[in-house]
């Protein structure tokens, strides 16, 4: 009941927050570690199976597939397999979240794009120079990264 009530209030309040691409509920749980911790734990606990899935995907050259109802894309040019687990918002106010495997164990931008990430205490960030687009990526374990990008 409490979380349903909090969610309802956050939707009402989020309309007062300028440029908020998704509800306040998401912000609250993200900053308290509720959402991204779920994926960090999932990758750590399922590393063997995920690594085999990535290996099979790369060997087959399969560009698009699914894993647990998540969209999976293989970007051969940068050696990355991206698992899209969440999306929020509409049109130009959209946020995507997920995790990816990086063959070279380096941060890679959303959809395999090379971005000029800046390292910080939690991982790496990229901010569009003349806009509000940004991406945050963090290492989960060797070769595996979590990401969140907002347009």
PDB file of C-alpha atoms in Angstrom:
ATOM      1  CA  UNK A   1       0.000   0.000   0.000  1.00  0.00           C
ATOM      2  CA  UNK A   2       2.739   2.441   0.976  1.00  0.00           C
ATOM      3  CA  UNK A   3       4.660   2.081  -2.300  1.00  0.00           C
ATOM      4  CA  UNK A   4       1.514   2.303  -4.398  1.00  0.00           C
ATOM      5  CA  UNK A   5       0.583   5.511  -2.547  1.00  0.00           C
ATOM      6  CA  UNK A   6       4.144   6.858  -2.923  1.00  0.00           C
ATOM      7  CA  UNK A   7       4.046   6.076  -6.644  1.00  0.00           C
ATOM      8  CA  UNK A   8       0.750   7.935  -7.056  1.00  0.00           C
ATOM      9  CA  UNK A   9       2.091  10.986  -5.239  1.00  0.00           C
ATOM     10  CA  UNK A  10       5.359  10.888  -7.202  1.00  0.00           C
ATOM     11  CA  UNK A  11       3.501  10.939 -10.529  1.00  0.00           C
ATOM     12  CA  UNK A  12       1.636  14.045  -9.400  1.00  0.00           C
ATOM     13  CA  UNK A  13       4.796  15.735  -8.116  1.00  0.00           C
ATOM     14  CA  UNK A  14       6.947  14.823 -11.114  1.00  0.00           C
ATOM     15  CA  UNK A  15       4.991  17.207 -13.326  1.00  0.00           C
ATOM     16  CA  UNK A  16       6.415  20.063 -11.197  1.00  0.00           C
ATOM     17  CA  UNK A  17      10.029  18.999 -11.693  1.00  0.00           C
ATOM     18  CA  UNK A  18      11.387  20.643 -14.857  1.00  0.00           C
ATOM     19  CA  UNK A  19      12.786  18.255 -17.443  1.00  0.00           C
ATOM     20  CA  UNK A  20      11.992  15.173 -15.351  1.00  0.00           C
ATOM     21  CA  UNK A  21      11.979  12.348 -17.930  1.00  0.00           C
ATOM     22  CA  UNK A  22      10.317   9.882 -15.581  1.00  0.00           C
ATOM     23  CA  UNK A  23       8.483   9.799 -12.310  1.00  0.00           C
ATOM     24  CA  UNK A  24       9.841  10.817  -8.953  1.00  0.00           C
ATOM     25  CA  UNK A  25       9.212   7.219  -7.849  1.00  0.00           C
ATOM     26  CA  UNK A  26      11.987   6.076 -10.180  1.00  0.00           C
ATOM     27  CA  UNK A  27      14.374   8.729  -8.794  1.00  0.00           C
ATOM     28  CA  UNK A  28      13.667   7.683  -5.219  1.00  0.00           C
ATOM     29  CA  UNK A  29      14.316   4.001  -5.842  1.00  0.00           C
ATOM     30  CA  UNK A  30      17.317   4.644  -8.092  1.00  0.00           C
ATOM     31  CA  UNK A  31      19.049   6.824  -5.516  1.00  0.00           C
ATOM     32  CA  UNK A  32      18.327   4.373  -2.713  1.00  0.00           C
ATOM     33  CA  UNK A  33      19.758   1.579  -4.869  1.00  0.00           C
ATOM     34  CA  UNK A  34      16.523  -0.308  -5.450  1.00  0.00           C
ATOM     35  CA  UNK A  35      16.504  -0.517  -9.235  1.00  0.00           C
ATOM     36  CA  UNK A  36      20.090  -0.700 -10.421  1.00  0.00           C
ATOM     37  CA  UNK A  37      21.093  -2.985  -7.513  1.00  0.00           C
ATOM     38  CA  UNK A  38      18.630  -5.529  -8.851  1.00  0.00           C
ATOM     39  CA  UNK A  39      20.533  -5.724 -12.145  1.00  0.00           C
ATOM     40  CA  UNK A  40      23.951  -5.651 -10.517  1.00  0.00           C
ATOM     41  CA  UNK A  41      22.972  -8.666  -8.424  1.00  0.00           C
ATOM     42  CA  UNK A  42      21.405 -10.407 -11.414  1.00  0.00           C
ATOM     43  CA  UNK A  43      24.585 -10.146 -13.504  1.00  0.00           C
ATOM     44  CA  UNK A  44      26.818 -11.278 -10.635  1.00  0.00           C
ATOM     45  CA  UNK A  45      24.597 -14.259  -9.808  1.00  0.00           C
ATOM     46  CA  UNK A  46      24.101 -15.307 -13.458  1.00  0.00           C
ATOM     47  CA  UNK A  47      27.509 -14.487 -14.885  1.00  0.00           C
ATOM     48  CA  UNK A  48      28.186 -18.000 -16.214  1.00  0.00           C
ATOM     49  CA  UNK A  49      24.878 -18.290 -18.078  1.00  0.00           C
ATOM     50  CA  UNK A  50      25.049 -14.686 -19.359  1.00  0.00           C
ATOM     51  CA  UNK A  51      28.631 -15.163 -20.575  1.00  0.00           C
ATOM     52  CA  UNK A  52      27.593 -18.298 -22.477  1.00  0.00           C
ATOM     53  CA  UNK A  53      24.655 -16.406 -24.014  1.00  0.00           C
ATOM     54  CA  UNK A  54      27.013 -13.601 -25.092  1.00  0.00           C
ATOM     55  CA  UNK A  55      29.521 -16.077 -26.535  1.00  0.00           C
ATOM     56  CA  UNK A  56      26.776 -17.856 -28.506  1.00  0.00           C
ATOM     57  CA  UNK A  57      25.402 -14.512 -29.735  1.00  0.00           C
ATOM     58  CA  UNK A  58      28.816 -13.317 -30.912  1.00  0.00           C
ATOM     59  CA  UNK A  59      29.698 -16.622 -32.581  1.00  0.00           C
ATOM     60  CA  UNK A  60      26.395 -16.717 -34.452  1.00  0.00           C
ATOM     61  CA  UNK A  61      26.708 -13.041 -35.383  1.00  0.00           C
ATOM     62  CA  UNK A  62      23.137 -12.620 -34.205  1.00  0.00           C
ATOM     63  CA  UNK A  63      22.503  -8.866 -34.241  1.00  0.00           C
ATOM     64  CA  UNK A  64      19.150  -8.806 -32.404  1.00  0.00           C
ATOM     65  CA  UNK A  65      17.716 -11.323 -29.976  1.00  0.00           C
ATOM     66  CA  UNK A  66      15.975 -11.549 -26.611  1.00  0.00           C
ATOM     67  CA  UNK A  67      16.917 -12.784 -23.170  1.00  0.00           C
ATOM     68  CA  UNK A  68      14.243 -13.091 -20.455  1.00  0.00           C
ATOM     69  CA  UNK A  69      11.951 -10.813 -22.500  1.00  0.00           C
ATOM     70  CA  UNK A  70      14.689  -8.170 -22.652  1.00  0.00           C
ATOM     71  CA  UNK A  71      15.824  -6.823 -25.993  1.00  0.00           C
ATOM     72  CA  UNK A  72      19.427  -7.803 -26.740  1.00  0.00           C
ATOM     73  CA  UNK A  73      21.562  -6.158 -29.420  1.00  0.00           C
ATOM     74  CA  UNK A  74      25.038  -7.178 -30.577  1.00  0.00           C
ATOM     75  CA  UNK A  75      27.329  -4.394 -31.797  1.00  0.00           C
ATOM     76  CA  UNK A  76      30.096  -6.260 -33.569  1.00  0.00           C
ATOM     77  CA  UNK A  77      32.117  -3.146 -34.391  1.00  0.00           C
ATOM     78  CA  UNK A  78      32.782  -2.413 -30.719  1.00  0.00           C
ATOM     79  CA  UNK A  79      32.437  -5.958 -29.357  1.00  0.00           C
ATOM     80  CA  UNK A  80      29.442  -5.286 -27.134  1.00  0.00           C
ATOM     81  CA  UNK A  81      26.227  -7.127 -26.329  1.00  0.00           C
ATOM     82  CA  UNK A  82      23.599  -4.847 -24.789  1.00  0.00           C
ATOM     83  CA  UNK A  83      20.639  -5.995 -22.677  1.00  0.00           C
ATOM     84  CA  UNK A  84      17.876  -3.377 -22.543  1.00  0.00           C
ATOM     85  CA  UNK A  85      15.958  -4.005 -19.312  1.00  0.00           C
ATOM     86  CA  UNK A  86      13.930  -0.828 -18.687  1.00  0.00           C
ATOM     87  CA  UNK A  87      12.660   2.206 -20.542  1.00  0.00           C
ATOM     88  CA  UNK A  88      10.710   5.151 -19.200  1.00  0.00           C
ATOM     89  CA  UNK A  89       9.151   8.229 -20.771  1.00  0.00           C
ATOM     90  CA  UNK A  90       7.859   9.299 -24.136  1.00  0.00           C
ATOM     91  CA  UNK A  91       9.591  10.763 -27.193  1.00  0.00           C
ATOM     92  CA  UNK A  92      12.325  13.283 -26.350  1.00  0.00           C
ATOM     93  CA  UNK A  93      12.029  12.610 -22.599  1.00  0.00           C
ATOM     94  CA  UNK A  94      13.035   8.948 -22.540  1.00  0.00           C
ATOM     95  CA  UNK A  95      15.371   6.989 -20.292  1.00  0.00           C
ATOM     96  CA  UNK A  96      16.796   3.549 -21.046  1.00  0.00           C
ATOM     97  CA  UNK A  97      18.497   1.268 -18.555  1.00  0.00           C
ATOM     98  CA  UNK A  98      20.232  -2.054 -18.799  1.00  0.00           C
ATOM     99  CA  UNK A  99      23.587  -3.758 -18.788  1.00  0.00           C
ATOM    100  CA  UNK A 100      26.097  -4.811 -21.402  1.00  0.00           C
ATOM    101  CA  UNK A 101      29.076  -7.035 -22.013  1.00  0.00           C
ATOM    102  CA  UNK A 102      32.187  -5.270 -23.317  1.00  0.00           C
ATOM    103  CA  UNK A 103      34.647  -7.613 -25.032  1.00  0.00           C
ATOM    104  CA  UNK A 104      37.506  -5.156 -24.420  1.00  0.00           C
ATOM    105  CA  UNK A 105      36.360  -4.419 -20.829  1.00  0.00           C
ATOM    106  CA  UNK A 106      35.895  -0.705 -21.543  1.00  0.00           C
ATOM    107  CA  UNK A 107      32.780   1.491 -21.157  1.00  0.00           C
ATOM    108  CA  UNK A 108      30.751   1.741 -24.360  1.00  0.00           C
ATOM    109  CA  UNK A 109      27.894   4.104 -25.098  1.00  0.00           C
ATOM    110  CA  UNK A 110      24.270   3.132 -25.660  1.00  0.00           C
ATOM    111  CA  UNK A 111      23.745   1.161 -28.888  1.00  0.00           C
ATOM    112  CA  UNK A 112      27.492   0.679 -29.321  1.00  0.00           C
ATOM    113  CA  UNK A 113      28.290   4.367 -29.790  1.00  0.00           C
ATOM    114  CA  UNK A 114      31.729   5.583 -28.764  1.00  0.00           C
ATOM    115  CA  UNK A 115      31.249   8.433 -26.288  1.00  0.00           C
ATOM    116  CA  UNK A 116      33.734  10.665 -24.499  1.00  0.00           C
ATOM    117  CA  UNK A 117      33.030   9.342 -21.024  1.00  0.00           C
ATOM    118  CA  UNK A 118      34.438  11.109 -17.989  1.00  0.00           C
ATOM    119  CA  UNK A 119      35.383   8.868 -15.081  1.00  0.00           C
ATOM    120  CA  UNK A 120      33.865   9.671 -11.682  1.00  0.00           C
ATOM    121  CA  UNK A 121      33.614   7.943  -8.287  1.00  0.00           C
ATOM    122  CA  UNK A 122      30.822   5.605  -9.454  1.00  0.00           C
ATOM    123  CA  UNK A 123      31.946   4.841 -12.986  1.00  0.00           C
ATOM    124  CA  UNK A 124      31.723   6.992 -16.107  1.00  0.00           C
ATOM    125  CA  UNK A 125      29.377   9.714 -17.348  1.00  0.00           C
ATOM    126  CA  UNK A 126      28.752  11.469 -20.624  1.00  0.00           C
ATOM    127  CA  UNK A 127      26.812  14.724 -20.940  1.00  0.00           C
ATOM    128  CA  UNK A 128      25.749  16.279 -24.227  1.00  0.00           C
ATOM    129  CA  UNK A 129      27.494  19.663 -24.638  1.00  0.00           C
ATOM    130  CA  UNK A 130      24.468  21.671 -25.791  1.00  0.00           C
ATOM    131  CA  UNK A 131      21.583  19.623 -24.450  1.00  0.00           C
ATOM    132  CA  UNK A 132      20.234  17.479 -21.675  1.00  0.00           C
ATOM    133  CA  UNK A 133      21.197  14.029 -22.968  1.00  0.00           C
ATOM    134  CA  UNK A 134      23.392  12.028 -20.608  1.00  0.00           C
ATOM    135  CA  UNK A 135      24.602   8.520 -19.898  1.00  0.00           C
ATOM    136  CA  UNK A 136      25.911   6.923 -16.729  1.00  0.00           C
ATOM    137  CA  UNK A 137      27.706   3.573 -16.821  1.00  0.00           C
ATOM    138  CA  UNK A 138      29.247   1.560 -13.995  1.00  0.00           C
ATOM    139  CA  UNK A 139      31.337  -1.588 -13.910  1.00  0.00           C
ATOM    140  CA  UNK A 140      29.497  -4.551 -12.378  1.00  0.00           C
ATOM    141  CA  UNK A 141      32.291  -7.100 -12.732  1.00  0.00           C
ATOM    142  CA  UNK A 142      35.035  -7.568 -15.332  1.00  0.00           C
ATOM    143  CA  UNK A 143      33.590  -7.021 -18.836  1.00  0.00           C
ATOM    144  CA  UNK A 144      30.063  -6.293 -17.521  1.00  0.00           C
ATOM    145  CA  UNK A 145      28.631  -2.790 -17.119  1.00  0.00           C
ATOM    146  CA  UNK A 146      25.317  -1.273 -16.034  1.00  0.00           C
ATOM    147  CA  UNK A 147      24.028   1.801 -17.931  1.00  0.00           C
ATOM    148  CA  UNK A 148      21.322   4.443 -17.814  1.00  0.00           C
ATOM    149  CA  UNK A 149      20.879   6.965 -20.607  1.00  0.00           C
ATOM    150  CA  UNK A 150      18.369   9.813 -20.902  1.00  0.00           C
ATOM    151  CA  UNK A 151      17.394  11.789 -23.988  1.00  0.00           C
TER     152      UNK A 151
END
